[in-house]
PDB file of C-alpha atoms in Angstrom:
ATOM      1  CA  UNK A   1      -9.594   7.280   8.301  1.00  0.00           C
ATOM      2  CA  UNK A   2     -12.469   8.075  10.537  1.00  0.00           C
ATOM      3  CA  UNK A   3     -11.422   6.393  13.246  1.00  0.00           C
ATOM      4  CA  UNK A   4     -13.893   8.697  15.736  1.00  0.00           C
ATOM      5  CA  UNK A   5     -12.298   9.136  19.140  1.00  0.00           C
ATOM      6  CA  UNK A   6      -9.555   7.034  19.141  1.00  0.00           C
ATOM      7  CA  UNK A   7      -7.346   7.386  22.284  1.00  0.00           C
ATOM      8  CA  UNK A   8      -3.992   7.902  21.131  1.00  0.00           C
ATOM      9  CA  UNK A   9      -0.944   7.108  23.129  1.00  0.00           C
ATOM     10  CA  UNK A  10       1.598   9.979  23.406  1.00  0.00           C
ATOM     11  CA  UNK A  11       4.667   8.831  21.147  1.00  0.00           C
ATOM     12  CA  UNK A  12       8.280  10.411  21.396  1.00  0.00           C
ATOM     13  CA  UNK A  13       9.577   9.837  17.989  1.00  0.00           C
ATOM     14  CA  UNK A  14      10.072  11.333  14.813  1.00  0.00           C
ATOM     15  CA  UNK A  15       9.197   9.844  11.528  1.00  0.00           C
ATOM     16  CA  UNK A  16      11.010  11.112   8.445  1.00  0.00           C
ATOM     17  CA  UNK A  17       9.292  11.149   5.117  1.00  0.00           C
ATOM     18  CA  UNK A  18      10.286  10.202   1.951  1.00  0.00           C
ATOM     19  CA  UNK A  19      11.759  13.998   0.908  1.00  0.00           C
ATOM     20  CA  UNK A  20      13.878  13.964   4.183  1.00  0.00           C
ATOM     21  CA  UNK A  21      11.257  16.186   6.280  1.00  0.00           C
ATOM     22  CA  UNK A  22      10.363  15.648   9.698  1.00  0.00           C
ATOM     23  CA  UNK A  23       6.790  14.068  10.546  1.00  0.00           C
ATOM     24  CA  UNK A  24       5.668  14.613  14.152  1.00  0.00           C
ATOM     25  CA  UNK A  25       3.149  11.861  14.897  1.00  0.00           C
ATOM     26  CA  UNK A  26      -0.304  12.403  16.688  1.00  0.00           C
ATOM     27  CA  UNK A  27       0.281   9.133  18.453  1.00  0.00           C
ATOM     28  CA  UNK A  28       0.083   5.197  17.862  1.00  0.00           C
ATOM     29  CA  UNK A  29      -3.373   3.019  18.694  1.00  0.00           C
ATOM     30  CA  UNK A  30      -3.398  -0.243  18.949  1.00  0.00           C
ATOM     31  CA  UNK A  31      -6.061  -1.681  15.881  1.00  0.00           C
ATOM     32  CA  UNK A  32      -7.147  -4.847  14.665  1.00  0.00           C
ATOM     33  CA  UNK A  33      -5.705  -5.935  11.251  1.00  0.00           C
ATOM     34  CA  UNK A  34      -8.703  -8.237   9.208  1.00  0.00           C
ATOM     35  CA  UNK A  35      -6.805  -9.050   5.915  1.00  0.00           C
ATOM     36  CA  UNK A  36      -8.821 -11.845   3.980  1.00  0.00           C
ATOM     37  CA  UNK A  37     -12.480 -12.512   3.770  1.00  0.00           C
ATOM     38  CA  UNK A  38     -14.475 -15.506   5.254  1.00  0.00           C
ATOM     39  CA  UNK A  39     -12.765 -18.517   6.576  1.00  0.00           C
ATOM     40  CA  UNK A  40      -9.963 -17.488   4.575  1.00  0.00           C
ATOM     41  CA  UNK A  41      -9.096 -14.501   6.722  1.00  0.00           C
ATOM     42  CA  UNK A  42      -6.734 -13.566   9.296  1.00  0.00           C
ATOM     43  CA  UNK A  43      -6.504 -10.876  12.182  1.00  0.00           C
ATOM     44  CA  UNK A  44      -4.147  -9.393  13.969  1.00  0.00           C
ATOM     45  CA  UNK A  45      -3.919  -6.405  16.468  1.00  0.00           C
ATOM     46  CA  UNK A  46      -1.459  -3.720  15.418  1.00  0.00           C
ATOM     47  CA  UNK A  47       0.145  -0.784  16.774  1.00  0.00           C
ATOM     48  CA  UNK A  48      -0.258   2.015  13.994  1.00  0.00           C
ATOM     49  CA  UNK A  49       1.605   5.297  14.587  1.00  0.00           C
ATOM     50  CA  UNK A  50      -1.109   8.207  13.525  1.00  0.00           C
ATOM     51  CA  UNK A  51       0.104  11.590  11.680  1.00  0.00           C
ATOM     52  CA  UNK A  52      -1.543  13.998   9.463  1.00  0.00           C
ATOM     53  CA  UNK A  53      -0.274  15.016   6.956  1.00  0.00           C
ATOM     54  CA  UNK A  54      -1.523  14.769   3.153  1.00  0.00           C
ATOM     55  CA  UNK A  55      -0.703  11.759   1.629  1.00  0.00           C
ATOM     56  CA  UNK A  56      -1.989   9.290  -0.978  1.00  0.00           C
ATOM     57  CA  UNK A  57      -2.217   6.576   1.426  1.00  0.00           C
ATOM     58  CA  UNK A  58      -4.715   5.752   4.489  1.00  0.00           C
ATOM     59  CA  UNK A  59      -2.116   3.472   5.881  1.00  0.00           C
ATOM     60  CA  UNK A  60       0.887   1.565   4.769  1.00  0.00           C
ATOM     61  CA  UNK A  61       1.967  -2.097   6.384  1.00  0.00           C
ATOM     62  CA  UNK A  62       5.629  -2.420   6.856  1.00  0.00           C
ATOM     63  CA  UNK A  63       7.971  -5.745   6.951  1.00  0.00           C
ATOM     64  CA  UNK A  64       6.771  -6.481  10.616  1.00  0.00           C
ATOM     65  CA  UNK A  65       3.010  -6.140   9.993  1.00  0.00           C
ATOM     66  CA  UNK A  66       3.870  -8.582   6.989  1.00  0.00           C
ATOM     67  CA  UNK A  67       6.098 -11.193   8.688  1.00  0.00           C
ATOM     68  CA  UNK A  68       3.215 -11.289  11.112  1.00  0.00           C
ATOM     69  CA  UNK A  69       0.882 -12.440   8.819  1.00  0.00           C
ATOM     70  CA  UNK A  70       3.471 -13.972   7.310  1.00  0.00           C
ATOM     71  CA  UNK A  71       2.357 -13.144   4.213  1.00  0.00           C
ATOM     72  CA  UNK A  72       3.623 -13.124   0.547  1.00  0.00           C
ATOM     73  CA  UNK A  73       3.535 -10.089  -2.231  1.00  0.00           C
ATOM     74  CA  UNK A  74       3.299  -9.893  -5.248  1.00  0.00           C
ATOM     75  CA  UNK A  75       3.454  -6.244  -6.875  1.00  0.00           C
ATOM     76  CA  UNK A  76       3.110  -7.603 -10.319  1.00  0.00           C
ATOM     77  CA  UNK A  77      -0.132  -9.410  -9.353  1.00  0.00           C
ATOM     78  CA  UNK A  78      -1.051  -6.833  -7.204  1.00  0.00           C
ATOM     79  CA  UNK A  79      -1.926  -9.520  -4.857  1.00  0.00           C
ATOM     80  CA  UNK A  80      -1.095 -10.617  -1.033  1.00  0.00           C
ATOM     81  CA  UNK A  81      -1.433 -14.210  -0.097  1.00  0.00           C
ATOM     82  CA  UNK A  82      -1.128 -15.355   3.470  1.00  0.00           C
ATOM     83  CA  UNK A  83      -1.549 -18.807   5.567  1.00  0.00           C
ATOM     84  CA  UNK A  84      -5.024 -19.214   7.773  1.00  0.00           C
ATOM     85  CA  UNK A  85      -6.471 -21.748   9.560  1.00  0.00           C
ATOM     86  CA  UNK A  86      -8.880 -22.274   6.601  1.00  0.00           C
ATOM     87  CA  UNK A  87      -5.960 -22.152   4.021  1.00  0.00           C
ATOM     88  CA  UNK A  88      -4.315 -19.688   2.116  1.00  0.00           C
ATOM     89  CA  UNK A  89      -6.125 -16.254   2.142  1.00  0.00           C
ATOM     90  CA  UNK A  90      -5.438 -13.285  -0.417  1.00  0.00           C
ATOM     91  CA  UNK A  91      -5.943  -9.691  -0.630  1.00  0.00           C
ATOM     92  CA  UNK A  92      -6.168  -8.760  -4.263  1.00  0.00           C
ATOM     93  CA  UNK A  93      -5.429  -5.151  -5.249  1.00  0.00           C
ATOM     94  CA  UNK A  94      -7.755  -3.190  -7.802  1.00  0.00           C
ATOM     95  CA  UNK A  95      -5.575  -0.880  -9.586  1.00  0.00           C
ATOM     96  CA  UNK A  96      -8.033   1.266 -11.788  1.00  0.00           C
ATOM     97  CA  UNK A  97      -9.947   1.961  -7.904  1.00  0.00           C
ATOM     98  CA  UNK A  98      -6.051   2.454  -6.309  1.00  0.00           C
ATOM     99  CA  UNK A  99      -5.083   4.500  -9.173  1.00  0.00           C
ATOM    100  CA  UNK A 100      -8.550   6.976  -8.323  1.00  0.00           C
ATOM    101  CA  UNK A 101      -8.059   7.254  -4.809  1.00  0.00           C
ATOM    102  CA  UNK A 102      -4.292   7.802  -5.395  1.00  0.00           C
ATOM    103  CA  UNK A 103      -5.227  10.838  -8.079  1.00  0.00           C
ATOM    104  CA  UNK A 104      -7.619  12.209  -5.834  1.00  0.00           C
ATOM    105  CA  UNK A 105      -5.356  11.928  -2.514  1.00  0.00           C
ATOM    106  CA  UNK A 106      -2.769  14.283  -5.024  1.00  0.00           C
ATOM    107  CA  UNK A 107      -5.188  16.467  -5.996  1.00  0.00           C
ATOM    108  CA  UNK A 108      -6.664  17.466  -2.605  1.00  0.00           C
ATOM    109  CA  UNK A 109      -2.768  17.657  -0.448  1.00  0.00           C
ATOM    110  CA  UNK A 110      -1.603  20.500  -0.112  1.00  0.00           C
ATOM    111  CA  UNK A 111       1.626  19.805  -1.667  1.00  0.00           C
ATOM    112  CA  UNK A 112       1.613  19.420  -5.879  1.00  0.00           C
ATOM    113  CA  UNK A 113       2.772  16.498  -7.164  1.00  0.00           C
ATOM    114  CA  UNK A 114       4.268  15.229 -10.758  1.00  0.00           C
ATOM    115  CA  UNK A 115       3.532  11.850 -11.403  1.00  0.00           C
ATOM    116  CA  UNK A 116       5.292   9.995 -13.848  1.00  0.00           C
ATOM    117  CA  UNK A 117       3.739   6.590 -15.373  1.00  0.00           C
ATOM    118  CA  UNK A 118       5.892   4.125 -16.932  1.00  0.00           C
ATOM    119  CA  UNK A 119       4.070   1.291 -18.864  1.00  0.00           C
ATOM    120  CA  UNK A 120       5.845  -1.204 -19.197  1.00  0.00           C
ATOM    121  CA  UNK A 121       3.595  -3.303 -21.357  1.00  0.00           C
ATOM    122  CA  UNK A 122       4.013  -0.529 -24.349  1.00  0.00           C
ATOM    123  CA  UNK A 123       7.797  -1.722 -23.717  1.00  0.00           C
ATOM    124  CA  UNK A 124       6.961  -5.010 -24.498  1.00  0.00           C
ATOM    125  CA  UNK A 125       5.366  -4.433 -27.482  1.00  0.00           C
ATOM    126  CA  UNK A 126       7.464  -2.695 -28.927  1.00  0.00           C
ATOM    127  CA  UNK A 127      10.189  -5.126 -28.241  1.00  0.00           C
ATOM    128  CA  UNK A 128       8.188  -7.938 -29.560  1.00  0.00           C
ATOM    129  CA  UNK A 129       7.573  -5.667 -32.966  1.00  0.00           C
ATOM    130  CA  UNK A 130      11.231  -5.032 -33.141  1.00  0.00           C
ATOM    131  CA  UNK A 131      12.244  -8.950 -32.979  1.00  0.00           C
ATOM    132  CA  UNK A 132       9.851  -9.634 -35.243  1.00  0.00           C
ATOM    133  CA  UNK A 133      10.718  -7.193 -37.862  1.00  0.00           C
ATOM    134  CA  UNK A 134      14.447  -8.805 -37.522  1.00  0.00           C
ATOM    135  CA  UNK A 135      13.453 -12.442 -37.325  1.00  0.00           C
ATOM    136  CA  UNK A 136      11.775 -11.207 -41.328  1.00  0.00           C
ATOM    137  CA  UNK A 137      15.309  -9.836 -42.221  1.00  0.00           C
TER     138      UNK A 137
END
């Protein structure tokens, strides 16, 4: 994330990732959080445990980064929406530029990945054909 010289605090914890193996973090900093853009934006300082390992992610926000913003998702929206003093703020994904930096995180780890893309809007209109072809019948 080129964070420079970051201080990092010495951590005595293991993290576990999502195939069961054992992450040893670097460390946790403590980081301001800006989510939101002009008067409708919000910060917060964070404590962010640091590892390296390969991964199609530069960070991800967990339940308590969340409730502190007290924010609300929406995966189907790809959106975040969160009170400030200046009203609601969002964050509002960008999947063709998520899906590009997710490909590329894949393709230079050191671990090979499948990945498997469901569409579900294909599903949909197929569905829609089918009940149409019966409402005919």
């Amino acid at each position: 994330m080129q964070l420079g010289d970051v201080s990092l605090e010495r951590v005595n914890t293991l993290l576990y990732g999502f195939a069961g193996e054992v992450v040893h973090p670097r460390g946790m900093v403590s980081l301001p959080l800006i989510m939101g853009r002009g008067t409708m934006r919000k910060t917060c300082l964070l404590i962010f445990l640091v590892v390296d390992v390969p991964f199609p992610y530069n960070v991800i926000l967990g339940r308590p980064t969340l409730n502190t913003f007290q924010a609300v998702i929406s995966t189907y929206h790809k959106k975040i929406k969160f009170p400030t003093p200046g009203g609601v703020g969002e964050v509002q994904g960008d999947p063709l530029q998520s899906r590009k930096c997710y490909v590329e995180a894949v393709r230079k780890g050191k671990k090979r990945m499948w990945m498997i893309c469901l569409t579900r809007p294909l599903l949909v209109r197929k569905e829609k054909h089918l009940k149409e072809k019966t409402q005919k019948n």
